XYZ file of C-alpha atoms in Angstrom:
576
model
C 20.052 -47.323 -17.873
C 23.247 -48.648 -19.497
C 25.385 -45.852 -17.977
C 27.872 -45.991 -20.836
C 28.061 -42.268 -21.584
C 25.789 -39.255 -21.221
C 24.498 -38.319 -24.685
C 23.377 -34.890 -23.468
C 26.835 -34.046 -22.199
C 28.502 -35.436 -25.317
C 26.315 -33.278 -27.555
C 27.081 -30.258 -25.379
C 30.810 -30.827 -25.742
C 30.617 -31.318 -29.488
C 28.173 -28.619 -30.486
C 28.268 -25.970 -27.747
C 31.872 -26.172 -26.554
C 33.789 -27.241 -29.657
C 31.530 -26.068 -32.522
C 31.811 -29.274 -34.493
C 29.238 -27.967 -36.987
C 31.853 -25.614 -38.460
C 34.209 -28.559 -38.956
C 31.433 -30.647 -40.467
C 30.615 -27.919 -42.949
C 34.264 -27.472 -43.884
C 34.576 -31.187 -44.639
C 31.347 -31.414 -46.652
C 29.128 -32.933 -43.949
C 26.282 -31.733 -41.760
C 24.764 -32.282 -38.340
C 22.316 -34.887 -39.633
C 25.211 -37.151 -40.582
C 26.944 -36.562 -37.257
C 23.802 -37.256 -35.261
C 23.216 -40.460 -37.213
C 26.792 -41.614 -36.546
C 26.508 -40.897 -32.826
C 23.078 -42.488 -32.498
C 24.252 -45.616 -34.283
C 27.352 -45.796 -32.087
C 25.245 -45.480 -28.955
C 22.842 -48.200 -30.116
C 25.597 -50.617 -31.120
C 27.457 -49.984 -27.870
C 24.350 -50.762 -25.841
C 23.132 -53.706 -27.909
C 26.324 -55.413 -29.117
C 29.313 -54.310 -27.018
C 28.229 -53.793 -23.417
C 26.244 -57.053 -23.017
C 29.344 -59.275 -23.168
C 31.869 -56.966 -21.477
C 31.664 -58.785 -18.134
C 31.798 -62.189 -19.817
C 34.861 -61.233 -21.854
C 36.500 -60.090 -18.642
C 35.699 -63.335 -16.797
C 36.555 -65.614 -19.734
C 39.739 -64.022 -21.035
C 41.338 -65.228 -24.286
C 43.159 -68.563 -24.176
C 45.894 -70.145 -26.297
C 45.957 -73.887 -26.897
C 49.373 -73.884 -28.525
C 47.957 -73.440 -32.002
C 44.926 -71.151 -31.875
C 43.728 -68.249 -29.748
C 40.150 -68.583 -28.531
C 37.795 -65.690 -27.776
C 34.207 -65.910 -26.587
C 31.761 -66.250 -29.528
C 29.959 -62.941 -28.946
C 32.935 -61.070 -30.377
C 32.243 -62.166 -33.956
C 28.694 -60.769 -34.035
C 29.813 -57.465 -32.512
C 32.653 -57.139 -34.981
C 30.348 -57.864 -37.922
C 27.807 -55.281 -36.765
C 30.551 -52.693 -36.254
C 31.955 -53.239 -39.749
C 28.556 -53.327 -41.438
C 27.697 -49.975 -39.869
C 30.714 -48.484 -41.665
C 32.710 -47.424 -38.606
C 36.090 -48.720 -39.890
C 35.789 -46.340 -42.861
C 34.504 -43.306 -40.972
C 37.705 -41.307 -40.500
C 39.632 -42.242 -43.632
C 39.834 -39.938 -46.632
C 37.308 -40.499 -49.381
C 40.192 -40.939 -51.819
C 41.233 -44.010 -49.835
C 37.709 -45.396 -49.702
C 36.667 -43.809 -46.421
C 33.927 -41.387 -45.394
C 36.186 -38.414 -44.631
C 34.495 -37.590 -41.327
C 36.177 -35.224 -38.838
C 38.522 -36.782 -36.318
C 36.527 -35.151 -33.514
C 33.351 -36.939 -34.563
C 35.173 -40.257 -34.924
C 36.644 -39.924 -31.439
C 33.258 -39.078 -29.959
C 31.676 -42.115 -31.594
C 34.578 -44.309 -30.492
C 33.939 -43.247 -26.920
C 30.690 -45.219 -26.868
C 32.427 -48.457 -27.820
C 35.377 -47.956 -25.477
C 33.206 -47.180 -22.476
C 30.907 -50.112 -23.262
C 33.588 -52.773 -23.725
C 37.146 -51.498 -23.886
C 38.651 -54.974 -24.094
C 36.909 -55.669 -27.383
C 36.907 -52.125 -28.773
C 40.709 -52.231 -28.779
C 40.790 -54.599 -31.773
C 39.143 -52.344 -34.381
C 40.745 -49.211 -32.950
C 44.255 -50.635 -33.260
C 43.409 -51.470 -36.859
C 42.315 -47.884 -37.493
C 45.542 -46.524 -36.012
C 47.584 -48.824 -38.259
C 45.468 -47.758 -41.220
C 46.039 -44.074 -40.527
C 49.789 -44.641 -40.570
C 49.556 -46.549 -43.853
C 47.401 -43.793 -45.339
C 50.050 -41.215 -44.437
C 53.270 -43.079 -45.229
C 52.463 -46.204 -47.263
C 53.149 -46.580 -50.959
C 50.219 -46.981 -53.319
C 50.930 -50.715 -53.508
C 51.015 -50.975 -49.708
C 47.741 -49.085 -49.433
C 46.070 -51.359 -51.955
C 47.317 -54.480 -50.205
C 46.766 -53.485 -46.573
C 44.900 -50.193 -46.114
C 41.842 -51.031 -48.197
C 41.057 -54.231 -46.225
C 41.444 -52.282 -42.953
C 38.952 -49.673 -44.168
C 36.600 -52.474 -45.145
C 36.893 -53.975 -41.646
C 38.549 -57.200 -42.839
C 42.106 -56.675 -41.548
C 43.371 -55.795 -38.076
C 46.613 -54.136 -36.985
C 49.127 -53.840 -34.167
C 52.037 -51.717 -32.978
C 55.129 -53.824 -32.200
C 57.506 -51.537 -30.318
C 58.490 -52.923 -26.906
C 60.837 -55.825 -26.317
C 61.306 -57.871 -23.136
C 64.725 -56.410 -22.319
C 64.040 -52.817 -23.464
C 60.555 -51.779 -22.343
C 60.068 -48.096 -23.151
C 63.750 -47.659 -24.084
C 63.337 -48.060 -27.819
C 66.985 -47.181 -28.422
C 67.792 -50.610 -26.995
C 65.597 -52.792 -29.194
C 67.344 -55.791 -30.775
C 64.942 -56.910 -33.501
C 66.853 -56.786 -36.775
C 65.671 -56.537 -40.374
C 67.912 -57.981 -43.060
C 67.390 -56.604 -46.600
C 66.649 -59.059 -49.408
C 67.357 -58.894 -53.134
C 63.644 -58.496 -53.947
C 63.335 -55.337 -51.839
C 61.709 -57.054 -48.874
C 63.330 -57.703 -45.487
C 63.574 -60.654 -43.117
C 62.922 -59.821 -39.470
C 64.340 -61.622 -36.440
C 63.514 -60.756 -32.835
C 61.007 -60.726 -30.005
C 58.279 -58.256 -29.132
C 56.360 -57.999 -25.859
C 53.055 -56.447 -24.724
C 51.543 -56.534 -28.221
C 47.831 -55.814 -27.882
C 45.745 -57.660 -30.461
C 48.859 -59.499 -31.630
C 47.105 -62.852 -32.139
C 43.485 -63.867 -32.664
C 41.312 -65.585 -35.234
C 39.093 -62.626 -36.171
C 39.196 -61.079 -39.622
C 41.334 -62.205 -42.527
C 44.744 -60.871 -41.500
C 46.711 -58.961 -38.866
C 49.115 -56.273 -40.038
C 51.971 -55.898 -37.570
C 53.826 -52.589 -37.700
C 57.234 -53.522 -36.347
C 60.176 -51.409 -35.238
C 63.524 -53.028 -36.099
C 67.114 -52.125 -36.918
C 68.794 -52.729 -40.266
C 72.360 -54.018 -39.748
C 74.937 -51.308 -40.249
C 72.606 -48.467 -39.342
C 73.237 -45.782 -36.703
C 73.132 -46.678 -33.026
C 70.205 -45.831 -30.784
C 66.889 -44.461 -32.012
C 68.467 -43.029 -35.174
C 68.914 -46.559 -36.487
C 65.288 -47.665 -36.118
C 63.196 -48.499 -39.189
C 59.526 -49.447 -39.501
C 58.153 -52.489 -41.319
C 54.837 -54.000 -42.345
C 54.852 -57.645 -41.257
C 51.532 -59.339 -42.138
C 50.355 -62.473 -40.376
C 49.459 -63.954 -43.773
C 51.479 -63.256 -46.901
C 49.803 -62.360 -50.188
C 49.777 -65.992 -51.322
C 47.868 -66.946 -48.179
C 50.742 -68.674 -46.398
C 51.559 -67.953 -42.761
C 54.410 -65.546 -42.198
C 57.194 -66.435 -39.781
C 55.459 -64.723 -36.832
C 54.713 -66.907 -33.820
C 52.781 -66.401 -30.613
C 55.055 -67.250 -27.686
C 52.278 -66.774 -25.154
C 49.506 -64.550 -23.808
C 50.057 -62.167 -20.917
C 47.442 -62.415 -18.162
C 46.362 -58.952 -17.162
C 44.646 -57.166 -14.303
C 42.106 -55.643 -16.692
C 41.520 -55.082 -20.411
C 41.139 -58.855 -20.420
C 39.129 -59.086 -23.628
C 42.170 -57.942 -25.627
C 44.873 -60.489 -26.307
C 48.225 -59.207 -25.082
C 51.035 -61.132 -26.661
C 54.685 -62.072 -26.697
C 55.554 -62.495 -30.386
C 58.599 -64.149 -31.934
C 59.708 -63.065 -35.414
C 61.961 -65.248 -37.540
C 61.981 -68.647 -35.859
C 61.966 -70.354 -39.263
C 64.187 -68.278 -41.522
C 62.856 -64.759 -41.031
C 59.500 -62.985 -41.012
C 58.818 -61.249 -44.323
C 58.550 -57.502 -43.873
C 58.182 -54.433 -46.066
C 59.773 -51.085 -45.261
C 57.512 -48.088 -44.609
C 59.206 -44.830 -45.501
C 62.987 -44.717 -45.376
C 65.503 -46.816 -43.495
C 66.495 -45.366 -40.115
C 63.477 -43.045 -40.083
C 61.044 -45.494 -38.542
C 60.592 -43.880 -35.161
C 59.437 -40.571 -36.620
C 56.935 -42.465 -38.759
C 55.740 -44.568 -35.843
C 55.234 -41.456 -33.737
C 52.441 -40.516 -36.142
C 50.617 -43.582 -34.886
C 51.801 -43.211 -31.294
C 50.719 -39.586 -30.895
C 47.283 -40.443 -32.223
C 47.235 -43.443 -29.894
C 48.131 -41.182 -26.958
C 45.081 -39.042 -27.595
C 43.124 -42.280 -27.814
C 44.526 -43.472 -24.483
C 43.425 -40.272 -22.776
C 40.037 -40.548 -24.448
C 39.693 -44.162 -23.343
C 40.585 -43.268 -19.771
C 38.105 -40.405 -19.741
C 35.122 -42.414 -20.986
C 35.819 -45.246 -18.546
C 35.871 -42.609 -15.824
C 32.595 -41.141 -17.070
C 30.955 -44.562 -17.124
C 32.079 -45.242 -13.554
C 30.750 -41.849 -12.464
C 27.364 -42.509 -14.078
C 27.087 -45.887 -12.358
C 27.968 -44.211 -9.054
C 25.302 -41.533 -9.504
C 22.646 -44.156 -10.200
C 23.695 -46.222 -7.209
C 23.778 -43.156 -4.926
C 20.231 -42.258 -5.943
C 18.901 -45.769 -5.319
C 20.870 -46.954 -2.295
C 19.247 -45.919 1.006
C 21.375 -45.728 4.114
C 21.379 -43.523 7.174
C 19.466 -40.336 7.835
C 20.100 -36.625 7.702
C 22.459 -35.346 10.420
C 19.686 -33.152 11.860
C 17.154 -36.011 11.963
C 17.258 -37.747 15.349
C 14.322 -40.067 14.726
C 15.708 -43.613 14.239
C 12.282 -44.804 13.103
C 12.218 -42.460 10.118
C 12.955 -43.885 6.660
C 16.541 -44.077 5.520
C 17.557 -41.636 2.802
C 19.358 -42.221 -0.498
C 23.070 -41.831 0.105
C 23.220 -38.991 -2.418
C 21.540 -36.920 0.308
C 24.755 -37.097 2.361
C 27.088 -34.176 1.744
C 30.239 -36.277 1.589
C 28.748 -38.517 -1.088
C 27.908 -35.438 -3.127
C 31.483 -34.238 -2.600
C 32.799 -37.518 -3.946
C 30.449 -37.384 -6.924
C 31.529 -33.816 -7.653
C 35.172 -34.869 -7.483
C 34.635 -37.832 -9.795
C 32.654 -35.703 -12.217
C 35.293 -32.989 -12.292
C 37.932 -35.570 -13.213
C 35.919 -37.631 -15.693
C 33.851 -35.048 -17.573
C 36.768 -32.623 -17.513
C 39.021 -35.283 -19.022
C 36.507 -35.992 -21.774
C 36.292 -32.297 -22.630
C 40.097 -32.100 -22.829
C 40.430 -35.161 -25.068
C 37.728 -34.009 -27.455
C 39.354 -30.587 -27.560
C 42.590 -32.298 -28.585
C 40.702 -34.184 -31.291
C 39.353 -30.870 -32.572
C 42.934 -29.620 -32.770
C 43.776 -32.549 -35.045
C 40.990 -31.417 -37.389
C 42.249 -27.845 -37.246
C 45.777 -29.027 -38.007
C 44.541 -31.003 -41.013
C 42.778 -27.871 -42.220
C 46.092 -26.012 -42.176
C 45.392 -23.664 -39.270
C 48.507 -21.851 -38.033
C 49.759 -22.448 -34.503
C 47.784 -25.616 -33.874
C 50.840 -27.843 -34.105
C 52.338 -26.031 -31.104
C 49.190 -26.601 -29.053
C 49.133 -30.294 -29.911
C 52.815 -30.595 -29.072
C 52.413 -29.358 -25.513
C 48.982 -30.854 -24.877
C 49.590 -34.414 -26.117
C 51.537 -35.507 -22.992
C 48.853 -33.897 -20.822
C 46.012 -35.459 -22.807
C 47.584 -38.884 -22.488
C 48.511 -38.633 -18.813
C 46.093 -36.420 -16.886
C 42.945 -38.410 -17.789
C 44.876 -41.653 -17.255
C 45.685 -40.561 -13.708
C 42.585 -38.667 -12.677
C 39.779 -40.391 -14.592
C 41.169 -43.537 -12.965
C 40.633 -41.793 -9.635
C 37.038 -41.230 -10.703
C 36.711 -45.007 -11.053
C 38.238 -45.426 -7.597
C 35.680 -42.995 -6.188
C 32.882 -44.908 -7.927
C 33.939 -48.063 -6.059
C 34.015 -46.122 -2.783
C 30.481 -44.815 -3.307
C 29.259 -48.362 -3.875
C 30.871 -49.382 -0.598
C 31.419 -53.116 -0.145
C 29.325 -53.844 -3.220
C 31.773 -51.858 -5.332
C 34.537 -54.253 -4.388
C 32.620 -57.198 -5.835
C 31.957 -58.259 -9.403
C 28.232 -57.821 -8.883
C 28.662 -54.230 -10.098
C 30.743 -53.084 -13.084
C 32.713 -50.384 -11.269
C 35.498 -52.741 -10.160
C 35.977 -53.933 -13.739
C 36.020 -50.371 -15.046
C 38.743 -49.544 -12.535
C 40.826 -52.562 -13.541
C 40.398 -51.739 -17.218
C 41.400 -48.121 -16.674
C 44.496 -48.988 -14.645
C 46.338 -49.823 -17.874
C 46.140 -46.280 -19.211
C 48.883 -44.682 -17.053
C 51.199 -47.436 -18.355
C 50.805 -48.048 -22.082
C 51.746 -45.789 -24.991
C 54.418 -44.217 -22.800
C 54.205 -44.353 -19.014
C 53.284 -41.274 -17.042
C 56.940 -40.684 -16.170
C 57.895 -40.821 -19.842
C 55.204 -38.260 -20.633
C 56.481 -35.951 -17.905
C 60.010 -36.128 -19.300
C 58.690 -35.472 -22.801
C 56.656 -32.478 -21.639
C 59.330 -30.749 -19.582
C 62.391 -31.997 -21.461
C 61.140 -31.375 -24.998
C 57.760 -29.737 -25.455
C 58.023 -26.893 -22.938
C 61.413 -25.728 -24.228
C 60.725 -26.390 -27.932
C 61.352 -23.356 -30.148
C 62.288 -21.186 -27.203
C 59.122 -22.001 -25.288
C 56.701 -21.401 -28.165
C 54.293 -24.253 -27.266
C 53.771 -22.992 -23.698
C 53.239 -19.463 -24.988
C 50.687 -20.763 -27.506
C 48.804 -22.538 -24.737
C 48.888 -19.455 -22.525
C 47.494 -17.352 -25.353
C 44.585 -19.772 -25.839
C 43.795 -19.675 -22.135
C 43.937 -15.868 -22.144
C 41.340 -15.792 -24.927
C 38.981 -17.718 -22.639
C 39.735 -15.431 -19.687
C 38.697 -12.501 -21.862
C 35.204 -13.998 -22.157
C 34.824 -15.029 -18.496
C 33.248 -11.890 -17.027
C 30.428 -14.022 -15.571
C 33.008 -15.768 -13.393
C 35.386 -13.038 -12.179
C 36.772 -14.986 -9.211
C 37.764 -17.979 -11.310
C 38.986 -15.760 -14.147
C 41.355 -13.892 -11.823
C 42.488 -17.067 -10.063
C 43.409 -18.789 -13.299
C 45.014 -15.658 -14.730
C 47.296 -15.246 -11.723
C 48.185 -18.932 -11.771
C 49.018 -18.783 -15.464
C 51.467 -15.957 -14.824
C 53.177 -17.946 -12.091
C 53.462 -21.018 -14.305
C 55.261 -18.929 -16.901
C 57.626 -17.424 -14.339
C 58.461 -20.735 -12.659
C 58.979 -22.474 -15.991
C 61.311 -19.720 -17.177
C 63.295 -19.932 -13.956
C 63.634 -23.703 -14.262
C 64.649 -23.487 -17.917
C 67.371 -20.983 -17.042
C 68.976 -23.606 -14.780
C 68.393 -26.591 -17.089
C 71.731 -26.394 -18.896
C 73.789 -26.239 -15.703
C 71.800 -28.872 -13.795
C 69.734 -30.993 -16.224
C 69.157 -33.773 -13.687
C 67.549 -31.400 -11.195
C 65.534 -29.774 -13.985
C 63.950 -33.100 -14.925
C 63.857 -34.693 -11.472
C 60.294 -33.540 -10.843
C 58.992 -33.639 -14.401
C 55.969 -35.713 -13.379
C 55.048 -33.070 -10.794
C 55.238 -30.486 -13.570
C 52.971 -32.678 -15.694
C 50.345 -32.891 -12.949
C 50.586 -29.174 -12.263
C 50.152 -28.148 -15.885
C 47.385 -30.720 -16.250
C 45.473 -29.072 -13.409
C 45.886 -25.671 -15.063
C 44.604 -27.038 -18.371
C 41.715 -28.785 -16.619
C 40.693 -25.579 -14.858
C 40.670 -23.923 -18.282
C 38.500 -26.710 -19.682
C 36.020 -26.362 -16.831
C 35.867 -22.587 -17.165
C 35.187 -22.984 -20.887
C 32.419 -25.459 -20.127
C 30.800 -23.166 -17.569
C 30.850 -20.292 -20.056
C 29.428 -22.427 -22.875
C 26.699 -23.856 -20.630
C 25.231 -20.472 -19.714
C 22.751 -20.530 -22.584
C 21.864 -24.216 -22.310
C 18.185 -25.100 -22.693
C 18.281 -27.109 -19.454
C 19.002 -24.768 -16.512
C 19.864 -27.725 -14.291
C 22.512 -28.850 -16.760
C 24.084 -25.388 -16.749
C 24.001 -25.213 -12.963
C 25.651 -28.609 -12.714
C 28.463 -27.554 -15.018
C 28.978 -24.312 -13.100
C 28.983 -26.068 -9.731
C 31.529 -28.625 -10.931
C 33.716 -25.858 -12.327
C 33.643 -24.071 -8.965
C 34.411 -27.322 -7.179
C 37.514 -27.832 -9.305
C 38.760 -24.293 -8.744
C 38.184 -24.428 -4.983
C 39.099 -28.023 -4.110
C 41.538 -29.207 -6.790
C 43.321 -26.276 -8.412
C 44.941 -25.050 -5.153
C 47.138 -28.184 -5.253
C 49.210 -26.391 -7.895
C 50.548 -23.954 -5.284
C 52.728 -26.472 -3.389
C 53.649 -28.112 -6.696
C 54.936 -24.832 -8.093
C 56.811 -24.135 -4.840
C 58.590 -27.463 -5.171
C 59.349 -26.950 -8.855
C 60.601 -23.422 -8.315
C 63.067 -24.635 -5.681
C 64.448 -27.294 -8.068
C 64.015 -29.708 -5.186
C 66.510 -32.588 -5.161
C 64.992 -34.820 -2.467
C 64.286 -37.719 -4.808
C 67.275 -37.069 -7.057
C 69.732 -37.170 -4.158
C 68.233 -40.255 -2.515
C 70.933 -42.938 -2.553
C 69.868 -46.164 -4.212
C 71.069 -48.090 -1.150
C 68.427 -46.377 0.987
C 65.588 -48.297 -0.622
């Protein structure tokens, strides 16, 4: 068993929980198309992506000073992926795509990410760049750069961070000097650029944040530029690989330090308007944040599935009431604490996947013009990025623990899955950045409208949860307290903004637990009519586990938040 994902669970989430058939119908598709897409993704993930995941991890990309070298298996996998039409799946038909729902595309992508995240990053970065071009590019830019991305011939990157600035984009130094022909020349350095250099495909389209001289200070002076590796005449642009970063995980993806303008300036083309680049880039970043959460969740699911298989096969010890040392050892899944660990890992991983696919369904609803969805996406995006990154990673940690000493070796994939997943709390905005965004912006936006929208959605579910009265009442009472504590904090924010934001990450975890409890209650309700009674019982048991073992952690968190605790804020820097 490949243990990449569970097709039964994925179908349940898509069809029973999220009603993807309605979205398919609205976009001119049907279940037959969706099933074919998912089946093809599963087959390609098993046949072409997973087989070289361990090799790509052990033999990470290398740079000889001129060329970047990847293991040869990558070319065949990339060709198969492109020939199957996956690069075109989510793009509008008017742009040459298939116009499939975002939810379906994310579900299919999950197979590739879980199978070989280090390689899957290359085409997915290209798709993110393509989506930005589709939204903001001129017709000439689309013809030159979007069409080849849709055809699977071009790749893409996001070039945001710089060595001295990190996540503080207001402090970037890369500059873009306007030219008489309407182009720009870029000069600067970018760091942590995934997929920034390789020999695959025909071109790499760098999307680069830079400042035009004379523009406003800080983030208001940031513009966005297309900087291709190869110019239209086939010559190399002035973009140079300074070196590859050697990473803990995600080793199949090149991670680069790039220099722009060593030989007179890298040719770039403005996307949108000058000094409006950050708002344009956030289109790509917000989508990427959903993708990060999705990637974390499927890596967690894969680790959980490997742990279940190992726990069923590994024999060790005997039942606590069996005093016969000569009796056969039992599979470790027979031990209650192993089942507890499996339940914990499942609650984190499968719950995270449900949340991320729900967020993808919101993107489809937003594209369809549904009112109120933008508010839900606003408040959920930081949670979707961060909660799976934190807790699906814990599922991978638990998977190693269940394997015991074997889990700490490279003989089993769980240690690699953990290392790969450890990136997700860091990139596309660290967890702390997401907490500040949630509490500092999203919660208070429009007088608290996003939090009210989320509460209303949860209340709709509580109105259908008569089969689970204990959990319904528990979540309802907790939701009321979240609203009260948040209102109390917001009332003090103006007078003491540092204390208000001091525990923003705690708020993020707390709200994430509330959202996850909601996701599990929704799953338990949806599973009641499932054709497999064991499947429904498993979902219900995991939901009850989360409510009884995990959700109570929100009590102390809310106590701390309500008190506007200053322990960390008031700690003198000299004490460390």
